[in-house]
Amino acid sequence: MARSRNLKPGFFTNEILAEIDPLGRLLFQGLWCFADREGRLEDRPKRLKAEILPYDACDVDELLNALANRGFIVRYSVGGQRFIQVLNFAKHQNPHVKEAPSSIPAPDEHHTSPVLDRCKPDANTGISGTSPADSLY
C-alpha cells in the first residue's frame, strides 16, 4: 500500500544523489511511498516500475543498482526472497504511529545475502539537519 511521505529541500541539492539519472531520483522518492515504517519493501523491479514509473521507458533494476551503489538503499535477500532497505529512512521520515510494524526482516548481516556489495549506510549524509523534520528528505 502506498503511503504519504516527506520530501525536503535538501533532496534537490544532494550532490551524491545528483549523480543518479533523474528517473532514478524519482524512483528513490517512490520507494519511500511503498516502503513500510522501517523503510523496507520487496525488491520486485517489474512491480516497482508498474507502481512508480509506469509511463517511462527505463530499467528499474539498473536504477535500483545505481541507488545501492551510492549508498541510498541496500538490496538483500532472506530465505530466497529479495528486499530493499531504504537507508536512513527513520532519520528522514516520520511514519504515522498507527502504521503497522514491518513484516520484512531487517538486512542483518548474519542472516541475509546482499544482492549487491553493501554500501556504507552513511554515504548519503552529506547534508545534515538538526531534527528529522529538518533533514535531507
Short mmCIF file of N, CA and C in Angstrom, two decimals:
data_model
loop_
_atom_site.label_atom_id
_atom_site.label_comp_id
_atom_site.label_asym_id
_atom_site.label_seq_id
_atom_site.Cartn_x
_atom_site.Cartn_y
_atom_site.Cartn_z
N MET A 1 0.84 -1.17 0.00
CA MET A 1 0.00 0.00 0.00
C MET A 1 0.90 1.25 0.00
N ALA A 2 0.57 2.19 -0.85
CA ALA A 2 1.33 3.44 -0.90
C ALA A 2 0.97 4.32 0.29
N ARG A 3 1.97 5.06 0.76
CA ARG A 3 1.79 5.94 1.92
C ARG A 3 2.32 7.33 1.59
N SER A 4 1.83 8.33 2.28
CA SER A 4 2.36 9.69 2.13
C SER A 4 3.68 9.78 2.88
N ARG A 5 4.65 10.44 2.27
CA ARG A 5 5.96 10.63 2.90
C ARG A 5 6.41 12.07 2.70
N ASN A 6 7.46 12.45 3.41
CA ASN A 6 8.00 13.81 3.34
C ASN A 6 9.07 13.93 2.27
N LEU A 7 9.07 15.05 1.58
CA LEU A 7 10.14 15.41 0.65
C LEU A 7 10.64 16.77 1.09
N LYS A 8 11.93 16.84 1.35
CA LYS A 8 12.50 18.06 1.91
C LYS A 8 13.45 18.72 0.92
N PRO A 9 13.69 20.02 1.06
CA PRO A 9 14.50 20.76 0.10
C PRO A 9 15.91 20.21 -0.12
N GLY A 10 16.52 19.62 0.89
CA GLY A 10 17.86 19.08 0.74
C GLY A 10 17.97 17.98 -0.29
N PHE A 11 16.86 17.34 -0.61
CA PHE A 11 16.84 16.29 -1.63
C PHE A 11 17.39 16.83 -2.96
N PHE A 12 17.00 18.03 -3.29
CA PHE A 12 17.33 18.60 -4.60
C PHE A 12 18.78 19.06 -4.72
N THR A 13 19.45 19.25 -3.59
CA THR A 13 20.83 19.74 -3.63
C THR A 13 21.85 18.70 -3.17
N ASN A 14 21.42 17.46 -2.97
CA ASN A 14 22.33 16.39 -2.57
C ASN A 14 23.21 16.02 -3.77
N GLU A 15 24.51 16.28 -3.67
CA GLU A 15 25.42 16.09 -4.79
C GLU A 15 25.63 14.62 -5.13
N ILE A 16 25.55 13.74 -4.16
CA ILE A 16 25.70 12.31 -4.45
C ILE A 16 24.47 11.81 -5.20
N LEU A 17 23.30 12.22 -4.75
CA LEU A 17 22.06 11.84 -5.43
C LEU A 17 22.00 12.42 -6.83
N ALA A 18 22.60 13.59 -7.03
CA ALA A 18 22.59 14.24 -8.35
C ALA A 18 23.33 13.43 -9.40
N GLU A 19 24.20 12.50 -8.97
CA GLU A 19 24.93 11.65 -9.91
C GLU A 19 24.03 10.58 -10.53
N ILE A 20 22.85 10.41 -9.98
CA ILE A 20 21.92 9.39 -10.46
C ILE A 20 20.98 9.99 -11.49
N ASP A 21 20.64 9.21 -12.49
CA ASP A 21 19.69 9.60 -13.53
C ASP A 21 18.42 10.20 -12.90
N PRO A 22 17.82 11.21 -13.53
CA PRO A 22 16.59 11.80 -12.96
C PRO A 22 15.50 10.78 -12.65
N LEU A 23 15.33 9.77 -13.50
CA LEU A 23 14.32 8.76 -13.20
C LEU A 23 14.71 7.93 -11.97
N GLY A 24 16.00 7.77 -11.73
CA GLY A 24 16.46 7.09 -10.53
C GLY A 24 16.13 7.89 -9.28
N ARG A 25 16.25 9.21 -9.38
CA ARG A 25 15.90 10.06 -8.24
C ARG A 25 14.40 10.01 -7.98
N LEU A 26 13.61 9.99 -9.04
CA LEU A 26 12.16 9.88 -8.88
C LEU A 26 11.80 8.50 -8.29
N LEU A 27 12.47 7.47 -8.76
CA LEU A 27 12.25 6.14 -8.21
C LEU A 27 12.56 6.12 -6.72
N PHE A 28 13.65 6.76 -6.32
CA PHE A 28 14.02 6.82 -4.90
C PHE A 28 12.90 7.43 -4.08
N GLN A 29 12.31 8.52 -4.57
CA GLN A 29 11.18 9.13 -3.86
C GLN A 29 10.01 8.15 -3.79
N GLY A 30 9.77 7.45 -4.88
CA GLY A 30 8.68 6.49 -4.91
C GLY A 30 8.88 5.33 -3.94
N LEU A 31 10.13 4.92 -3.76
CA LEU A 31 10.41 3.83 -2.82
C LEU A 31 9.93 4.19 -1.42
N TRP A 32 10.07 5.46 -1.04
CA TRP A 32 9.63 5.88 0.30
C TRP A 32 8.15 5.62 0.46
N CYS A 33 7.37 5.88 -0.60
CA CYS A 33 5.92 5.74 -0.53
C CYS A 33 5.49 4.28 -0.40
N PHE A 34 6.28 3.36 -0.94
CA PHE A 34 5.92 1.95 -0.90
C PHE A 34 6.64 1.19 0.21
N ALA A 35 7.58 1.84 0.87
CA ALA A 35 8.29 1.20 1.99
C ALA A 35 7.40 1.20 3.24
N ASP A 36 7.63 0.22 4.09
CA ASP A 36 6.91 0.18 5.36
C ASP A 36 7.53 1.17 6.35
N ARG A 37 7.08 1.16 7.57
CA ARG A 37 7.52 2.16 8.55
C ARG A 37 9.01 2.06 8.89
N GLU A 38 9.65 0.94 8.54
CA GLU A 38 11.08 0.76 8.78
C GLU A 38 11.90 1.05 7.52
N GLY A 39 11.23 1.42 6.43
CA GLY A 39 11.94 1.70 5.18
C GLY A 39 12.26 0.46 4.38
N ARG A 40 11.49 -0.60 4.57
CA ARG A 40 11.72 -1.86 3.86
C ARG A 40 10.59 -2.16 2.90
N LEU A 41 10.93 -2.81 1.80
CA LEU A 41 9.95 -3.24 0.82
C LEU A 41 10.50 -4.39 0.02
N GLU A 42 9.62 -5.07 -0.71
CA GLU A 42 10.05 -6.17 -1.56
C GLU A 42 10.84 -5.63 -2.74
N ASP A 43 11.90 -6.32 -3.11
CA ASP A 43 12.73 -5.95 -4.26
C ASP A 43 12.16 -6.66 -5.49
N ARG A 44 11.17 -6.01 -6.10
CA ARG A 44 10.50 -6.54 -7.28
C ARG A 44 10.51 -5.46 -8.36
N PRO A 45 11.60 -5.38 -9.14
CA PRO A 45 11.76 -4.30 -10.11
C PRO A 45 10.59 -4.11 -11.07
N LYS A 46 10.02 -5.20 -11.59
CA LYS A 46 8.90 -5.06 -12.54
C LYS A 46 7.69 -4.43 -11.85
N ARG A 47 7.41 -4.86 -10.65
CA ARG A 47 6.27 -4.30 -9.91
C ARG A 47 6.52 -2.84 -9.55
N LEU A 48 7.75 -2.54 -9.10
CA LEU A 48 8.08 -1.15 -8.75
C LEU A 48 7.96 -0.25 -9.97
N LYS A 49 8.36 -0.74 -11.13
CA LYS A 49 8.21 0.05 -12.35
C LYS A 49 6.74 0.34 -12.61
N ALA A 50 5.90 -0.69 -12.48
CA ALA A 50 4.46 -0.52 -12.72
C ALA A 50 3.83 0.46 -11.73
N GLU A 51 4.32 0.47 -10.49
CA GLU A 51 3.72 1.32 -9.47
C GLU A 51 4.30 2.73 -9.43
N ILE A 52 5.59 2.88 -9.76
CA ILE A 52 6.24 4.18 -9.59
C ILE A 52 6.54 4.88 -10.91
N LEU A 53 6.95 4.13 -11.92
CA LEU A 53 7.33 4.73 -13.21
C LEU A 53 6.60 4.05 -14.38
N PRO A 54 5.27 3.97 -14.32
CA PRO A 54 4.54 3.20 -15.33
C PRO A 54 4.62 3.76 -16.75
N TYR A 55 4.87 5.03 -16.90
CA TYR A 55 4.84 5.65 -18.22
C TYR A 55 6.23 5.93 -18.79
N ASP A 56 7.28 5.49 -18.09
CA ASP A 56 8.64 5.80 -18.50
C ASP A 56 9.37 4.56 -19.00
N ALA A 57 10.11 4.73 -20.10
CA ALA A 57 10.94 3.65 -20.63
C ALA A 57 12.25 3.66 -19.85
N CYS A 58 12.40 2.73 -18.92
CA CYS A 58 13.60 2.68 -18.10
C CYS A 58 13.78 1.28 -17.54
N ASP A 59 14.98 1.00 -17.08
CA ASP A 59 15.32 -0.27 -16.45
C ASP A 59 15.39 -0.03 -14.94
N VAL A 60 14.33 -0.38 -14.23
CA VAL A 60 14.25 -0.12 -12.79
C VAL A 60 15.33 -0.90 -12.03
N ASP A 61 15.65 -2.10 -12.48
CA ASP A 61 16.71 -2.86 -11.82
C ASP A 61 18.03 -2.10 -11.89
N GLU A 62 18.33 -1.51 -13.03
CA GLU A 62 19.54 -0.71 -13.19
C GLU A 62 19.50 0.54 -12.30
N LEU A 63 18.34 1.19 -12.21
CA LEU A 63 18.21 2.37 -11.36
C LEU A 63 18.36 2.00 -9.88
N LEU A 64 17.82 0.86 -9.48
CA LEU A 64 17.99 0.39 -8.10
C LEU A 64 19.46 0.12 -7.81
N ASN A 65 20.16 -0.46 -8.78
CA ASN A 65 21.60 -0.69 -8.60
C ASN A 65 22.35 0.62 -8.41
N ALA A 66 21.98 1.64 -9.17
CA ALA A 66 22.63 2.95 -9.02
C ALA A 66 22.40 3.51 -7.63
N LEU A 67 21.18 3.38 -7.11
CA LEU A 67 20.88 3.86 -5.75
C LEU A 67 21.67 3.06 -4.71
N ALA A 68 21.79 1.76 -4.92
CA ALA A 68 22.54 0.91 -3.99
C ALA A 68 24.03 1.24 -4.04
N ASN A 69 24.55 1.43 -5.23
CA ASN A 69 25.98 1.70 -5.39
C ASN A 69 26.40 3.02 -4.75
N ARG A 70 25.46 3.94 -4.58
CA ARG A 70 25.77 5.23 -3.97
C ARG A 70 25.32 5.33 -2.51
N GLY A 71 24.87 4.22 -1.96
CA GLY A 71 24.58 4.17 -0.53
C GLY A 71 23.23 4.69 -0.10
N PHE A 72 22.24 4.71 -1.00
CA PHE A 72 20.91 5.17 -0.63
C PHE A 72 19.99 4.02 -0.23
N ILE A 73 20.24 2.83 -0.78
CA ILE A 73 19.46 1.65 -0.44
C ILE A 73 20.40 0.46 -0.30
N VAL A 74 19.90 -0.60 0.34
CA VAL A 74 20.58 -1.89 0.36
C VAL A 74 19.61 -2.89 -0.24
N ARG A 75 20.10 -3.67 -1.19
CA ARG A 75 19.32 -4.76 -1.77
C ARG A 75 19.85 -6.05 -1.14
N TYR A 76 18.95 -6.86 -0.60
CA TYR A 76 19.37 -8.07 0.10
C TYR A 76 18.32 -9.16 -0.03
N SER A 77 18.71 -10.37 0.31
CA SER A 77 17.76 -11.48 0.26
C SER A 77 17.79 -12.24 1.58
N VAL A 78 16.62 -12.76 1.93
CA VAL A 78 16.45 -13.58 3.12
C VAL A 78 15.61 -14.78 2.70
N GLY A 79 16.14 -15.96 2.88
CA GLY A 79 15.38 -17.16 2.53
C GLY A 79 14.91 -17.19 1.10
N GLY A 80 15.70 -16.66 0.19
CA GLY A 80 15.35 -16.66 -1.23
C GLY A 80 14.45 -15.50 -1.66
N GLN A 81 13.97 -14.70 -0.73
CA GLN A 81 13.15 -13.54 -1.08
C GLN A 81 14.03 -12.30 -1.08
N ARG A 82 13.78 -11.41 -2.05
CA ARG A 82 14.59 -10.20 -2.19
C ARG A 82 13.87 -8.99 -1.60
N PHE A 83 14.66 -8.15 -0.91
CA PHE A 83 14.11 -6.97 -0.25
C PHE A 83 15.01 -5.77 -0.48
N ILE A 84 14.47 -4.60 -0.17
CA ILE A 84 15.20 -3.33 -0.22
C ILE A 84 15.06 -2.68 1.14
N GLN A 85 16.16 -2.14 1.64
CA GLN A 85 16.15 -1.30 2.84
C GLN A 85 16.53 0.10 2.39
N VAL A 86 15.65 1.07 2.58
CA VAL A 86 15.99 2.47 2.32
C VAL A 86 16.82 2.92 3.52
N LEU A 87 18.07 3.25 3.27
CA LEU A 87 18.97 3.62 4.36
C LEU A 87 18.59 4.99 4.93
N ASN A 88 18.75 5.13 6.22
CA ASN A 88 18.44 6.37 6.95
C ASN A 88 16.97 6.77 6.85
N PHE A 89 16.10 5.81 6.57
CA PHE A 89 14.67 6.10 6.40
C PHE A 89 14.07 6.74 7.65
N ALA A 90 14.31 6.13 8.80
CA ALA A 90 13.72 6.65 10.05
C ALA A 90 14.26 8.03 10.40
N LYS A 91 15.46 8.33 9.94
CA LYS A 91 16.05 9.64 10.20
C LYS A 91 15.35 10.74 9.40
N HIS A 92 14.83 10.38 8.24
CA HIS A 92 14.28 11.38 7.34
C HIS A 92 12.76 11.32 7.18
N GLN A 93 12.13 10.28 7.66
CA GLN A 93 10.68 10.14 7.53
C GLN A 93 10.06 9.96 8.91
N ASN A 94 8.83 10.37 9.04
CA ASN A 94 8.09 10.24 10.29
C ASN A 94 6.82 9.43 10.03
N PRO A 95 6.92 8.09 10.02
CA PRO A 95 5.74 7.28 9.74
C PRO A 95 4.64 7.52 10.78
N HIS A 96 3.41 7.37 10.35
CA HIS A 96 2.27 7.54 11.24
C HIS A 96 2.35 6.49 12.35
N VAL A 97 1.98 6.89 13.56
CA VAL A 97 2.08 5.99 14.72
C VAL A 97 1.22 4.74 14.56
N LYS A 98 0.17 4.82 13.77
CA LYS A 98 -0.71 3.66 13.58
C LYS A 98 -0.27 2.78 12.41
N GLU A 99 0.80 3.17 11.72
CA GLU A 99 1.30 2.34 10.63
C GLU A 99 1.80 1.02 11.20
N ALA A 100 1.42 -0.07 10.58
CA ALA A 100 1.76 -1.41 11.08
C ALA A 100 3.27 -1.63 11.14
N PRO A 101 3.73 -2.41 12.11
CA PRO A 101 5.15 -2.75 12.17
C PRO A 101 5.58 -3.50 10.91
N SER A 102 6.85 -3.45 10.61
CA SER A 102 7.37 -4.14 9.43
C SER A 102 7.25 -5.65 9.57
N SER A 103 6.84 -6.30 8.51
CA SER A 103 6.82 -7.77 8.47
C SER A 103 8.03 -8.29 7.68
N ILE A 104 8.84 -7.37 7.17
CA ILE A 104 10.02 -7.73 6.38
C ILE A 104 11.24 -7.77 7.30
N PRO A 105 12.02 -8.84 7.21
CA PRO A 105 13.21 -8.91 8.07
C PRO A 105 14.23 -7.83 7.72
N ALA A 106 14.92 -7.36 8.75
CA ALA A 106 15.97 -6.35 8.55
C ALA A 106 17.16 -7.00 7.84
N PRO A 107 17.97 -6.19 7.17
CA PRO A 107 19.15 -6.74 6.49
C PRO A 107 20.27 -7.05 7.48
N ASP A 108 20.05 -8.05 8.31
CA ASP A 108 21.03 -8.49 9.31
C ASP A 108 22.13 -9.27 8.60
N GLU A 109 23.36 -8.84 8.75
CA GLU A 109 24.48 -9.44 8.02
C GLU A 109 24.65 -10.93 8.30
N HIS A 110 24.17 -11.42 9.42
CA HIS A 110 24.35 -12.83 9.75
C HIS A 110 23.31 -13.73 9.09
N HIS A 111 22.20 -13.16 8.63
CA HIS A 111 21.13 -13.99 8.08
C HIS A 111 20.67 -13.54 6.70
N THR A 112 21.37 -12.62 6.07
CA THR A 112 20.97 -12.15 4.75
C THR A 112 22.13 -12.28 3.79
N SER A 113 21.79 -12.26 2.53
CA SER A 113 22.80 -12.24 1.47
C SER A 113 22.59 -10.97 0.68
N PRO A 114 23.64 -10.15 0.52
CA PRO A 114 23.46 -8.93 -0.26
C PRO A 114 23.22 -9.27 -1.72
N VAL A 115 22.32 -8.54 -2.35
CA VAL A 115 22.10 -8.70 -3.77
C VAL A 115 23.25 -8.05 -4.51
N LEU A 116 23.75 -6.95 -3.97
CA LEU A 116 24.93 -6.25 -4.48
C LEU A 116 25.89 -6.09 -3.32
N ASP A 117 27.10 -5.65 -3.59
CA ASP A 117 28.00 -5.33 -2.50
C ASP A 117 27.36 -4.25 -1.65
N ARG A 118 27.45 -4.40 -0.35
CA ARG A 118 26.86 -3.40 0.54
C ARG A 118 27.60 -2.09 0.43
N CYS A 119 26.87 -1.02 0.57
CA CYS A 119 27.45 0.31 0.58
C CYS A 119 27.44 0.81 2.02
N LYS A 120 28.27 1.76 2.31
CA LYS A 120 28.27 2.33 3.66
C LYS A 120 26.93 3.00 3.90
N PRO A 121 26.26 2.70 5.02
CA PRO A 121 24.94 3.27 5.27
C PRO A 121 24.91 4.78 5.37
N ASP A 122 26.02 5.40 5.73
CA ASP A 122 26.01 6.84 5.91
C ASP A 122 26.61 7.59 4.74
N ALA A 123 26.73 6.95 3.58
CA ALA A 123 27.34 7.60 2.43
C ALA A 123 26.51 8.77 1.91
N ASN A 124 25.22 8.79 2.22
CA ASN A 124 24.36 9.84 1.69
C ASN A 124 24.03 10.91 2.72
N THR A 125 24.88 11.08 3.70
CA THR A 125 24.56 12.05 4.75
C THR A 125 25.40 13.31 4.61
N GLY A 126 25.66 13.73 3.40
CA GLY A 126 26.46 14.92 3.19
C GLY A 126 25.79 16.19 3.66
N ILE A 127 24.50 16.15 3.85
CA ILE A 127 23.76 17.32 4.33
C ILE A 127 23.16 16.94 5.66
N SER A 128 23.38 17.76 6.66
CA SER A 128 22.88 17.41 7.98
C SER A 128 21.70 18.28 8.36
N GLY A 129 20.94 17.80 9.30
CA GLY A 129 19.82 18.54 9.83
C GLY A 129 19.79 18.37 11.33
N THR A 130 19.06 19.23 12.02
CA THR A 130 19.03 19.16 13.47
C THR A 130 17.94 18.24 13.97
N SER A 131 16.96 17.94 13.15
CA SER A 131 15.89 17.03 13.54
C SER A 131 15.35 16.36 12.30
N PRO A 132 14.60 15.26 12.46
CA PRO A 132 14.06 14.60 11.27
C PRO A 132 13.26 15.54 10.38
N ALA A 133 12.58 16.51 10.97
CA ALA A 133 11.79 17.44 10.16
C ALA A 133 12.66 18.37 9.33
N ASP A 134 13.92 18.57 9.74
CA ASP A 134 14.82 19.46 9.02
C ASP A 134 15.85 18.71 8.19
N SER A 135 15.75 17.41 8.14
CA SER A 135 16.78 16.62 7.50
C SER A 135 16.61 16.55 5.99
N LEU A 136 17.47 15.77 5.37
CA LEU A 136 17.59 15.72 3.91
C LEU A 136 16.28 15.45 3.19
N TYR A 137 15.54 14.42 3.54
CA TYR A 137 14.30 14.09 2.85
C TYR A 137 13.36 13.39 3.75
#
